[in-house]
mmCIF file of C-alpha atoms in Angstrom:
data_model
loop_
_atom_site.group_PDB
_atom_site.id
_atom_site.type_symbol
_atom_site.label_atom_id
_atom_site.label_comp_id
_atom_site.label_asym_id
_atom_site.label_seq_id
_atom_site.Cartn_x
_atom_site.Cartn_y
_atom_site.Cartn_z
ATOM 1 C CA MET M 1 114.230 -41.346 99.886
ATOM 2 C CA GLN M 2 112.686 -38.195 97.629
ATOM 3 C CA MET M 3 115.003 -36.516 95.628
ATOM 4 C CA THR M 4 115.197 -32.651 96.669
ATOM 5 C CA PRO M 5 113.177 -31.151 94.348
ATOM 6 C CA VAL M 6 115.624 -27.802 92.076
ATOM 7 C CA LEU M 7 114.684 -24.416 91.282
ATOM 8 C CA THR M 8 116.389 -22.655 88.790
ATOM 9 C CA CYS M 9 115.361 -19.271 87.733
ATOM 10 C CA LEU M 10 116.862 -18.001 84.668
ATOM 11 C CA ALA M 11 116.329 -14.475 84.122
ATOM 12 C CA LEU M 12 116.684 -13.117 80.386
ATOM 13 C CA GLY M 13 117.381 -10.036 81.088
ATOM 14 C CA LEU M 14 116.955 -8.157 77.969
ATOM 15 C CA ALA M 15 117.331 -8.360 74.233
ATOM 16 C CA LEU M 16 118.606 -5.061 72.709
ATOM 17 C CA VAL M 17 118.112 -4.663 68.995
ATOM 18 C CA SER M 18 119.024 -1.930 66.524
ATOM 19 C CA GLY M 19 116.350 -0.051 65.416
ATOM 20 C CA ASP M 20 115.241 3.122 63.316
ATOM 21 C CA GLY M 21 114.880 5.552 64.573
ATOM 22 C CA SER M 22 127.571 13.586 93.646
ATOM 23 C CA SER M 23 129.122 10.168 94.462
ATOM 24 C CA VAL M 24 128.023 8.543 97.724
ATOM 25 C CA HIS M 25 129.149 5.032 99.469
ATOM 26 C CA ARG M 26 126.383 3.094 99.517
ATOM 27 C CA PRO M 27 127.335 0.112 102.364
ATOM 28 C CA GLN M 28 126.115 -3.695 100.979
ATOM 29 C CA SER M 29 123.218 -3.674 103.319
ATOM 30 C CA GLN M 30 121.476 -0.383 102.005
ATOM 31 C CA VAL M 31 122.257 -1.718 98.306
ATOM 32 C CA ALA M 32 121.144 -5.507 99.043
ATOM 33 C CA GLN M 33 117.783 -3.842 100.734
ATOM 34 C CA LEU M 34 117.343 -1.580 97.384
ATOM 35 C CA ALA M 35 117.824 -4.372 95.093
ATOM 36 C CA ALA M 36 115.226 -6.431 97.035
ATOM 37 C CA ASP M 37 112.675 -3.814 97.030
ATOM 38 C CA PHE M 38 113.243 -3.342 93.296
ATOM 39 C CA GLY M 39 112.884 -6.848 92.886
ATOM 40 C CA VAL M 40 109.683 -6.968 94.907
ATOM 41 C CA LYS M 41 108.353 -4.245 92.986
ATOM 42 C CA VAL M 42 108.414 -5.969 89.981
ATOM 43 C CA PHE M 43 107.087 -9.368 91.286
ATOM 44 C CA GLN M 44 104.307 -7.077 92.052
ATOM 45 C CA ARG M 45 103.483 -5.892 89.224
ATOM 46 C CA ALA M 46 103.818 -9.130 87.120
ATOM 47 C CA ALA M 47 101.472 -10.738 89.987
ATOM 48 C CA GLU M 48 98.600 -8.462 89.240
ATOM 49 C CA ALA M 49 98.975 -8.892 85.466
ATOM 50 C CA SER M 50 98.479 -12.563 86.055
ATOM 51 C CA LYS M 51 95.706 -12.400 88.008
ATOM 52 C CA ASP M 52 95.262 -16.068 89.733
ATOM 53 C CA ARG M 53 97.621 -17.693 87.593
ATOM 54 C CA ASN M 54 100.880 -19.137 89.391
ATOM 55 C CA VAL M 55 103.120 -17.205 89.363
ATOM 56 C CA VAL M 56 107.059 -17.823 90.391
ATOM 57 C CA PHE M 57 110.041 -15.067 90.070
ATOM 58 C CA SER M 58 113.095 -13.987 91.014
ATOM 59 C CA PRO M 59 113.614 -10.698 92.460
ATOM 60 C CA TYR M 60 117.292 -11.077 92.761
ATOM 61 C CA GLY M 61 117.520 -12.133 88.912
ATOM 62 C CA VAL M 62 115.971 -9.057 87.658
ATOM 63 C CA ALA M 63 117.686 -6.794 89.857
ATOM 64 C CA SER M 64 121.060 -8.180 88.306
ATOM 65 C CA VAL M 65 120.429 -7.586 84.732
ATOM 66 C CA LEU M 66 119.117 -4.302 85.309
ATOM 67 C CA ALA M 67 121.804 -3.054 87.813
ATOM 68 C CA MET M 68 124.023 -4.350 84.524
ATOM 69 C CA LEU M 69 121.686 -2.268 81.767
ATOM 70 C CA GLN M 70 122.015 0.856 83.880
ATOM 71 C CA VAL M 71 125.635 1.160 82.529
ATOM 72 C CA MET M 72 124.807 0.787 79.174
ATOM 73 C CA ALA M 73 122.205 3.711 79.327
ATOM 74 C CA GLY M 74 122.721 7.091 78.980
ATOM 75 C CA GLY M 75 120.199 10.086 79.244
ATOM 76 C CA ASP M 76 116.410 10.220 80.455
ATOM 77 C CA THR M 77 117.264 5.654 79.465
ATOM 78 C CA ARG M 78 119.300 5.393 82.369
ATOM 79 C CA GLN M 79 117.727 8.241 84.684
ATOM 80 C CA GLN M 80 114.740 6.186 84.686
ATOM 81 C CA ILE M 81 116.193 2.811 85.246
ATOM 82 C CA GLN M 82 118.087 4.339 88.038
ATOM 83 C CA VAL M 83 114.872 5.992 89.845
ATOM 84 C CA ALA M 84 113.049 2.568 89.603
ATOM 85 C CA MET M 85 116.073 1.020 91.128
ATOM 86 C CA GLY M 86 116.897 3.957 93.729
ATOM 87 C CA PHE M 87 120.790 3.293 93.633
ATOM 88 C CA LYS M 88 123.216 3.698 90.584
ATOM 89 C CA SER M 89 125.352 1.105 89.982
ATOM 90 C CA ASP M 90 128.243 2.988 89.304
ATOM 91 C CA GLU M 91 128.399 4.901 92.149
ATOM 92 C CA LYS M 92 131.033 4.835 94.496
ATOM 93 C CA GLY M 93 130.448 1.667 96.392
ATOM 94 C CA THR M 94 127.426 0.501 95.071
ATOM 95 C CA ALA M 95 129.332 -2.223 92.478
ATOM 96 C CA LEU M 96 131.810 -3.288 95.268
ATOM 97 C CA ALA M 97 128.369 -3.923 97.478
ATOM 98 C CA LEU M 98 127.159 -5.599 94.613
ATOM 99 C CA ARG M 99 130.287 -7.805 94.344
ATOM 100 C CA ARG M 100 130.344 -8.525 98.094
ATOM 101 C CA LEU M 101 126.808 -8.981 98.327
ATOM 102 C CA TYR M 102 127.099 -11.704 95.190
ATOM 103 C CA LYS M 103 130.165 -13.392 96.986
ATOM 104 C CA GLU M 104 128.177 -13.792 100.510
ATOM 105 C CA LEU M 105 125.058 -15.460 98.601
ATOM 106 C CA MET M 106 127.895 -17.620 96.966
ATOM 107 C CA GLY M 107 129.843 -18.863 99.797
ATOM 108 C CA PRO M 108 130.096 -22.437 101.431
ATOM 109 C CA TRP M 109 128.702 -21.257 104.859
ATOM 110 C CA ASN M 110 125.434 -21.180 103.000
ATOM 111 C CA LYS M 111 125.346 -25.249 103.119
ATOM 112 C CA ASP M 112 122.453 -24.941 100.558
ATOM 113 C CA GLU M 113 123.908 -24.899 96.904
ATOM 114 C CA ILE M 114 123.201 -21.531 95.045
ATOM 115 C CA SER M 115 124.606 -20.986 91.862
ATOM 116 C CA ILE M 116 124.734 -17.373 90.571
ATOM 117 C CA THR M 117 126.123 -16.804 87.002
ATOM 118 C CA ASP M 118 125.583 -13.558 84.536
ATOM 119 C CA ALA M 119 126.586 -13.255 81.041
ATOM 120 C CA ILE M 120 126.508 -10.471 77.979
ATOM 121 C CA PHE M 121 126.013 -11.896 74.484
ATOM 122 C CA VAL M 122 127.077 -9.210 72.606
ATOM 123 C CA GLN M 123 127.443 -8.473 68.764
ATOM 124 C CA ARG M 124 130.575 -9.639 67.055
ATOM 125 C CA ASP M 125 131.005 -6.571 64.849
ATOM 126 C CA LEU M 126 129.032 -4.068 67.053
ATOM 127 C CA LYS M 127 131.812 -1.166 67.626
ATOM 128 C CA LEU M 128 131.504 -0.829 71.615
ATOM 129 C CA VAL M 129 132.291 2.746 73.072
ATOM 130 C CA GLN M 130 136.145 3.065 73.836
ATOM 131 C CA GLY M 131 136.616 1.677 77.054
ATOM 132 C CA PHE M 132 133.629 0.376 77.935
ATOM 133 C CA MET M 133 134.371 -3.321 78.469
ATOM 134 C CA PRO M 134 137.505 -2.733 80.756
ATOM 135 C CA ARG M 135 135.097 -0.354 82.790
ATOM 136 C CA PHE M 136 132.563 -2.843 82.044
ATOM 137 C CA PHE M 137 134.502 -5.715 83.369
ATOM 138 C CA ARG M 138 135.833 -3.674 86.549
ATOM 139 C CA LEU M 139 132.130 -2.997 87.949
ATOM 140 C CA PHE M 140 130.933 -6.474 87.106
ATOM 141 C CA GLN M 141 134.041 -8.881 86.911
ATOM 142 C CA ASN M 142 132.064 -9.905 84.335
ATOM 143 C CA MET M 143 133.594 -10.826 80.465
ATOM 144 C CA VAL M 144 131.415 -9.908 77.146
ATOM 145 C CA LYS M 145 130.861 -12.742 75.274
ATOM 146 C CA GLN M 146 130.984 -11.885 71.065
ATOM 147 C CA VAL M 147 128.235 -13.825 69.146
ATOM 148 C CA ASP M 148 126.731 -13.678 65.455
ATOM 149 C CA PHE M 149 123.298 -13.271 65.893
ATOM 150 C CA SER M 150 122.930 -12.776 62.086
ATOM 151 C CA GLU M 151 123.560 -16.452 62.188
ATOM 152 C CA VAL M 152 119.788 -16.891 64.012
ATOM 153 C CA ASP M 153 119.649 -20.497 64.636
ATOM 154 C CA ARG M 154 123.589 -21.085 65.763
ATOM 155 C CA ALA M 155 123.434 -17.509 68.565
ATOM 156 C CA THR M 156 120.458 -19.059 69.872
ATOM 157 C CA PHE M 157 121.955 -22.697 70.207
ATOM 158 C CA ILE M 158 125.001 -20.637 71.849
ATOM 159 C CA VAL M 159 122.656 -18.596 74.486
ATOM 160 C CA ASN M 160 120.132 -21.545 74.670
ATOM 161 C CA ASP M 161 123.275 -23.350 75.910
ATOM 162 C CA TRP M 162 124.977 -21.481 78.434
ATOM 163 C CA VAL M 163 121.400 -21.302 79.911
ATOM 164 C CA LYS M 164 121.190 -24.918 80.164
ATOM 165 C CA THR M 165 125.015 -25.142 81.348
ATOM 166 C CA HIS M 166 124.182 -23.260 84.064
ATOM 167 C CA THR M 167 120.624 -24.192 85.449
ATOM 168 C CA LYS M 168 122.282 -27.901 85.618
ATOM 169 C CA GLY M 169 119.408 -28.904 82.444
ATOM 170 C CA MET M 170 116.662 -27.242 84.381
ATOM 171 C CA ILE M 171 116.184 -24.619 81.431
ATOM 172 C CA SER M 172 117.088 -25.809 78.066
ATOM 173 C CA ASP M 173 114.541 -23.062 76.216
ATOM 174 C CA LEU M 174 115.093 -20.376 77.027
ATOM 175 C CA LEU M 175 114.845 -18.314 73.701
ATOM 176 C CA GLY M 176 112.181 -19.523 71.325
ATOM 177 C CA GLU M 177 111.681 -18.800 67.783
ATOM 178 C CA GLY M 178 111.478 -14.850 67.201
ATOM 179 C CA ASP M 179 113.294 -14.052 70.510
ATOM 180 C CA VAL M 180 116.345 -12.773 68.825
ATOM 181 C CA ASP M 181 117.090 -12.090 65.531
ATOM 182 C CA GLN M 182 119.601 -10.375 62.817
ATOM 183 C CA LEU M 183 118.582 -6.604 64.656
ATOM 184 C CA THR M 184 119.313 -8.507 68.096
ATOM 185 C CA ARG M 185 122.958 -6.678 68.821
ATOM 186 C CA LEU M 186 123.096 -7.602 73.130
ATOM 187 C CA VAL M 187 121.427 -10.262 75.419
ATOM 188 C CA LEU M 188 122.042 -10.097 78.721
ATOM 189 C CA VAL M 189 121.386 -12.977 80.943
ATOM 190 C CA ASN M 190 121.073 -13.823 84.791
ATOM 191 C CA ALA M 191 120.812 -17.635 85.692
ATOM 192 C CA LEU M 192 120.216 -18.763 89.396
ATOM 193 C CA TYR M 193 120.116 -22.584 90.516
ATOM 194 C CA PHE M 194 119.228 -22.974 94.168
ATOM 195 C CA LYS M 195 118.842 -26.381 95.861
ATOM 196 C CA GLY M 196 118.035 -26.718 99.612
ATOM 197 C CA TYR M 197 117.012 -29.411 102.244
ATOM 198 C CA TRP M 198 114.587 -28.684 104.336
ATOM 199 C CA LYS M 199 116.119 -28.295 108.201
ATOM 200 C CA THR M 200 113.508 -30.641 109.302
ATOM 201 C CA PRO M 201 111.904 -32.322 106.559
ATOM 202 C CA PHE M 202 108.514 -33.834 106.065
ATOM 203 C CA LEU M 203 107.840 -37.700 106.437
ATOM 204 C CA ASP M 204 106.527 -39.359 103.094
ATOM 205 C CA SER M 205 103.913 -41.069 105.462
ATOM 206 C CA ASN M 206 102.374 -37.610 106.778
ATOM 207 C CA THR M 207 101.920 -36.687 103.185
ATOM 208 C CA HIS M 208 98.067 -37.043 102.063
ATOM 209 C CA ARG M 209 95.396 -35.884 99.971
ATOM 210 C CA ARG M 210 93.128 -33.431 101.192
ATOM 211 C CA LEU M 211 91.246 -30.547 99.474
ATOM 212 C CA PHE M 212 92.496 -27.142 98.438
ATOM 213 C CA HIS M 213 90.570 -24.324 98.245
ATOM 214 C CA LYS M 214 91.049 -21.619 95.215
ATOM 215 C CA SER M 215 89.985 -18.357 94.405
ATOM 216 C CA ASP M 216 87.068 -18.889 92.261
ATOM 217 C CA GLY M 217 85.384 -20.811 95.138
ATOM 218 C CA SER M 218 86.256 -24.352 93.757
ATOM 219 C CA THR M 219 88.185 -26.903 95.467
ATOM 220 C CA ILE M 220 90.326 -29.457 94.526
ATOM 221 C CA SER M 221 92.297 -32.566 95.838
ATOM 222 C CA VAL M 222 95.960 -32.301 96.153
ATOM 223 C CA PRO M 223 98.518 -33.514 98.220
ATOM 224 C CA MET M 224 99.859 -32.152 101.225
ATOM 225 C CA MET M 225 103.007 -32.409 103.258
ATOM 226 C CA SER M 226 102.101 -32.377 107.341
ATOM 227 C CA GLN M 227 104.314 -32.110 110.271
ATOM 228 C CA THR M 228 103.828 -30.722 113.700
ATOM 229 C CA ASN M 229 107.030 -29.209 115.441
ATOM 230 C CA LYS M 230 107.757 -25.492 116.604
ATOM 231 C CA PHE M 231 107.895 -22.576 113.876
ATOM 232 C CA ASN M 232 108.730 -19.569 113.672
ATOM 233 C CA CYS M 233 105.703 -17.755 112.885
ATOM 234 C CA THR M 234 103.635 -14.675 113.458
ATOM 235 C CA GLU M 235 100.164 -12.603 112.470
ATOM 236 C CA PHE M 236 100.211 -9.200 110.829
ATOM 237 C CA THR M 237 97.026 -7.392 109.184
ATOM 238 C CA THR M 238 96.610 -6.004 105.622
ATOM 239 C CA PRO M 239 95.745 -1.765 106.371
ATOM 240 C CA ASP M 240 92.115 -2.853 105.298
ATOM 241 C CA GLY M 241 92.201 -4.781 108.898
ATOM 242 C CA HIS M 242 92.590 -8.444 107.138
ATOM 243 C CA TYR M 243 94.474 -10.896 109.242
ATOM 244 C CA TYR M 244 97.677 -13.097 107.422
ATOM 245 C CA ASP M 245 99.197 -15.888 108.427
ATOM 246 C CA ILE M 246 103.090 -16.296 107.957
ATOM 247 C CA VAL M 247 105.426 -19.099 108.685
ATOM 248 C CA GLU M 248 109.312 -19.876 108.475
ATOM 249 C CA LEU M 249 110.775 -22.952 106.908
ATOM 250 C CA PRO M 250 114.324 -22.790 107.455
ATOM 251 C CA TYR M 251 116.416 -24.844 105.270
ATOM 252 C CA HIS M 252 119.435 -27.215 106.667
ATOM 253 C CA GLY M 253 122.427 -24.185 106.872
ATOM 254 C CA ASP M 254 119.735 -21.692 108.349
ATOM 255 C CA THR M 255 121.164 -19.161 105.880
ATOM 256 C CA LEU M 256 117.846 -19.276 104.058
ATOM 257 C CA SER M 257 114.955 -20.154 104.781
ATOM 258 C CA MET M 258 111.410 -19.956 102.971
ATOM 259 C CA LEU M 259 108.990 -17.962 104.179
ATOM 260 C CA ILE M 260 104.796 -18.878 103.337
ATOM 261 C CA ALA M 261 102.118 -16.405 103.976
ATOM 262 C CA ALA M 262 98.316 -16.718 103.442
ATOM 263 C CA PRO M 263 95.234 -14.682 104.703
ATOM 264 C CA TYR M 264 93.513 -16.009 107.366
ATOM 265 C CA GLU M 265 89.908 -16.157 106.129
ATOM 266 C CA LYS M 266 89.579 -18.015 102.767
ATOM 267 C CA GLU M 267 87.146 -15.510 101.145
ATOM 268 C CA VAL M 268 89.967 -12.858 101.035
ATOM 269 C CA PRO M 269 91.863 -12.910 97.726
ATOM 270 C CA LEU M 270 95.712 -13.310 98.123
ATOM 271 C CA SER M 271 95.953 -10.108 95.944
ATOM 272 C CA ALA M 272 95.349 -8.198 99.240
ATOM 273 C CA LEU M 273 98.819 -9.531 100.959
ATOM 274 C CA THR M 274 100.313 -9.212 97.364
ATOM 275 C CA SER M 275 99.593 -5.508 96.739
ATOM 276 C CA ILE M 276 101.541 -4.457 99.867
ATOM 277 C CA LEU M 277 104.752 -7.164 99.596
ATOM 278 C CA SER M 278 108.239 -4.995 100.129
ATOM 279 C CA ALA M 279 111.577 -6.490 100.720
ATOM 280 C CA GLN M 280 110.837 -4.308 104.223
ATOM 281 C CA LEU M 281 107.293 -5.857 105.245
ATOM 282 C CA ILE M 282 109.147 -9.282 104.529
ATOM 283 C CA SER M 283 111.613 -8.246 107.262
ATOM 284 C CA LEU M 284 109.318 -6.929 109.734
ATOM 285 C CA TRP M 285 107.775 -10.566 109.193
ATOM 286 C CA LYS M 286 111.025 -11.837 110.085
ATOM 287 C CA SER M 287 111.509 -9.616 112.798
ATOM 288 C CA ASN M 288 108.642 -10.284 114.623
ATOM 289 C CA MET M 289 108.345 -13.997 114.305
ATOM 290 C CA THR M 290 107.870 -16.266 117.694
ATOM 291 C CA ARG M 291 109.001 -19.726 117.778
ATOM 292 C CA LEU M 292 105.467 -22.026 119.030
ATOM 293 C CA PRO M 293 104.782 -25.492 118.506
ATOM 294 C CA ARG M 294 101.660 -25.377 115.499
ATOM 295 C CA LEU M 295 100.583 -28.589 113.011
ATOM 296 C CA LEU M 296 101.835 -27.344 109.400
ATOM 297 C CA VAL M 297 100.181 -28.481 106.147
ATOM 298 C CA LEU M 298 101.261 -27.194 103.352
ATOM 299 C CA PRO M 299 100.586 -28.964 99.726
ATOM 300 C CA LYS M 300 103.709 -29.818 97.404
ATOM 301 C CA PHE M 301 103.931 -27.844 94.430
ATOM 302 C CA SER M 302 106.178 -27.268 91.450
ATOM 303 C CA LEU M 303 105.673 -24.367 89.055
ATOM 304 C CA GLU M 304 107.081 -23.178 85.857
ATOM 305 C CA THR M 305 106.188 -20.150 84.504
ATOM 306 C CA GLU M 306 107.917 -17.653 81.640
ATOM 307 C CA VAL M 307 106.960 -13.626 82.873
ATOM 308 C CA ASN M 308 106.983 -11.136 79.757
ATOM 309 C CA LEU M 309 108.714 -8.141 81.899
ATOM 310 C CA ARG M 310 108.097 -5.297 79.862
ATOM 311 C CA GLY M 311 104.512 -4.966 81.217
ATOM 312 C CA PRO M 312 106.187 -4.571 85.382
ATOM 313 C CA LEU M 313 109.275 -2.254 84.045
ATOM 314 C CA GLU M 314 107.448 -0.034 82.168
ATOM 315 C CA ASN M 315 104.482 0.490 84.991
ATOM 316 C CA LEU M 316 107.448 1.144 87.493
ATOM 317 C CA GLY M 317 108.322 4.123 84.872
ATOM 318 C CA MET M 318 111.043 2.425 82.473
ATOM 319 C CA THR M 319 109.584 3.363 79.435
ATOM 320 C CA ASN M 320 112.035 4.857 77.178
ATOM 321 C CA MET M 321 114.632 1.878 77.235
ATOM 322 C CA PHE M 322 111.651 -0.136 74.849
ATOM 323 C CA THR M 323 110.442 2.695 72.681
ATOM 324 C CA PRO M 324 113.182 2.954 69.573
ATOM 325 C CA SER M 325 112.749 6.718 68.884
ATOM 326 C CA GLN M 326 113.649 7.269 72.763
ATOM 327 C CA ALA M 327 115.757 4.906 74.012
ATOM 328 C CA ASP M 328 119.712 5.672 74.680
ATOM 329 C CA PHE M 329 122.468 3.275 75.224
ATOM 330 C CA THR M 330 124.983 5.333 73.672
ATOM 331 C CA ARG M 331 127.318 4.290 76.990
ATOM 332 C CA LEU M 332 127.333 1.133 75.068
ATOM 333 C CA SER M 333 127.828 1.898 71.233
ATOM 334 C CA ASP M 334 127.337 5.498 69.756
ATOM 335 C CA GLN M 335 127.374 3.902 65.836
ATOM 336 C CA GLU M 336 123.580 2.397 66.082
ATOM 337 C CA SER M 337 120.669 2.914 67.575
ATOM 338 C CA LEU M 338 119.507 0.643 69.870
ATOM 339 C CA HIS M 339 116.511 -0.313 72.037
ATOM 340 C CA VAL M 340 115.221 -3.649 74.617
ATOM 341 C CA SER M 341 113.336 -5.710 72.348
ATOM 342 C CA GLN M 342 112.558 -8.225 74.941
ATOM 343 C CA ALA M 343 112.976 -8.450 78.840
ATOM 344 C CA LEU M 344 112.012 -12.112 79.980
ATOM 345 C CA GLN M 345 112.480 -14.546 82.999
ATOM 346 C CA LYS M 346 111.751 -17.978 83.133
ATOM 347 C CA VAL M 347 111.699 -19.733 86.639
ATOM 348 C CA LYS M 348 111.079 -23.609 87.766
ATOM 349 C CA ILE M 349 110.585 -24.401 91.268
ATOM 350 C CA GLU M 350 109.817 -27.952 92.909
ATOM 351 C CA VAL M 351 108.859 -28.094 96.814
ATOM 352 C CA ASN M 352 108.381 -31.299 98.739
ATOM 353 C CA GLU M 353 108.849 -33.554 101.410
ATOM 354 C CA SER M 354 112.869 -33.271 101.464
ATOM 355 C CA GLY M 355 113.314 -29.387 100.632
ATOM 356 C CA THR M 356 113.260 -26.913 97.307
ATOM 357 C CA VAL M 357 114.633 -27.154 93.873
ATOM 358 C CA ALA M 358 115.154 -23.877 91.947
ATOM 359 C CA SER M 359 116.751 -23.113 89.771
ATOM 360 C CA SER M 360 101.321 0.220 100.434
ATOM 361 C CA SER M 361 101.838 0.833 103.603
ATOM 362 C CA THR M 362 103.085 -1.118 106.733
ATOM 363 C CA ALA M 363 102.722 1.806 109.183
ATOM 364 C CA VAL M 364 99.296 0.057 110.122
ATOM 365 C CA ILE M 365 100.450 -3.339 110.197
ATOM 366 C CA VAL M 366 100.532 -5.033 114.020
ATOM 367 C CA SER M 367 102.341 -8.159 115.025
ATOM 368 C CA SER M 368 100.852 -10.066 117.432
ATOM 369 C CA ARG M 369 100.967 -14.065 118.789
ATOM 370 C CA MET M 370 98.464 -16.605 116.710
ATOM 371 C CA ALA M 371 95.825 -17.882 119.219
ATOM 372 C CA HIS M 372 94.963 -20.961 116.873
ATOM 373 C CA GLN M 373 97.459 -24.485 116.562
ATOM 374 C CA GLU M 374 97.392 -25.408 113.377
ATOM 375 C CA LEU M 375 98.643 -23.593 110.165
ATOM 376 C CA ILE M 376 96.815 -25.178 106.798
ATOM 377 C CA MET M 377 97.837 -23.699 103.955
ATOM 378 C CA ASP M 378 94.667 -24.702 101.854
ATOM 379 C CA ARG M 379 94.102 -21.461 100.053
ATOM 380 C CA PRO M 380 95.948 -19.651 97.752
ATOM 381 C CA PHE M 381 99.169 -18.353 99.416
ATOM 382 C CA LEU M 382 102.866 -15.993 98.567
ATOM 383 C CA PHE M 383 106.222 -17.485 99.734
ATOM 384 C CA VAL M 384 109.212 -15.938 99.736
ATOM 385 C CA VAL M 385 112.916 -17.973 99.416
ATOM 386 C CA ARG M 386 115.260 -15.033 101.157
ATOM 387 C CA HIS M 387 118.880 -15.392 102.323
ATOM 388 C CA ASN M 388 118.255 -13.825 105.629
ATOM 389 C CA PRO M 389 121.891 -12.211 106.401
ATOM 390 C CA THR M 390 121.487 -9.794 103.757
ATOM 391 C CA GLY M 391 117.574 -10.016 103.310
ATOM 392 C CA THR M 392 118.399 -11.108 99.540
ATOM 393 C CA VAL M 393 115.220 -12.362 98.241
ATOM 394 C CA LEU M 394 116.193 -15.051 95.648
ATOM 395 C CA PHE M 395 112.747 -16.186 94.721
ATOM 396 C CA VAL M 396 108.899 -15.120 95.201
ATOM 397 C CA GLY M 397 105.980 -16.835 93.591
ATOM 398 C CA GLN M 398 101.872 -16.800 94.112
ATOM 399 C CA VAL M 399 100.445 -20.261 94.513
ATOM 400 C CA MET M 400 96.664 -19.915 93.354
ATOM 401 C CA GLU M 401 96.382 -23.906 92.412
ATOM 402 C CA PRO M 402 99.082 -26.476 93.687
#
């Protein structure tokens, strides 16, 4: 039997460097929705920048890191992050809702393996604002780890080793040469590992090579899995009238599933779907599905991407934190002028017969039953790994070439 693939995601949230120069209780479900929607928006911007390249991304990872960064920022920098995310991390009830969401994702009732860990590495001699560390721990239940970034090689090793440990060896080289230097003061990291078996595995004997139609009109031969079964599926339209199919593949614990979506017509670009994607739209897909017998043909795929988050985050209005003269992180330290020098995310995913390993107006969208009996994903498609009880989007990606 084939090994289950593992998806590990590591989001190196942010590296901060020294440079010159009314309370509302938010329920867990609302915070989870806002965090998911923010993460999907960042993916949208990353996908736009990637054009016709494969992208795999963790919305939850980026939301987790930015939620922590919020409480370190002040002034306009803080406001820009809060506006983009739609919530305030230290608002009454929000931090509690985030912790409860974390426990829900990590709960043994999910059966599928999920591991989520955050870390904050701070320059050893950086003078933090009095009371910051206990306040941060109270909000996120996380301790701050002290390192000496003046010893660049050792600091890089410490962070990379932490990443390697918490992604079970899947990502061992998150920080490369030049990612941190002697001016680095803080690195925020989120590591997310997921391993899930399909509720109904594909048989190895049913995997055959078939043609996959790329976006440029060319074709390649790739291994495609197939099974005939009853699937939750639906059909929607984009605002400009293009139909697309969605099918759900549940993992064996039933709380998580992979949703796969592709335009029905091969000539319609995947960007027609990516451009309208949102957490709310994904929830609409899920709530409008009908269980029907179908032949599903899906490529095996293995992706690894590293996304520079600076462009997508700036596109969402978070510009100050990257600009030395405008960044305000005085809630963390008022002794030095700090700004964000790096915002990266690195993700790996493998999908095969046994499972997955990994560490826009919706008003005009309609749902109807599909008339065709086959779902053949032989063209670029989107995939979403979703925790259904909370609506959390753990991973999302576009497969342009398996």
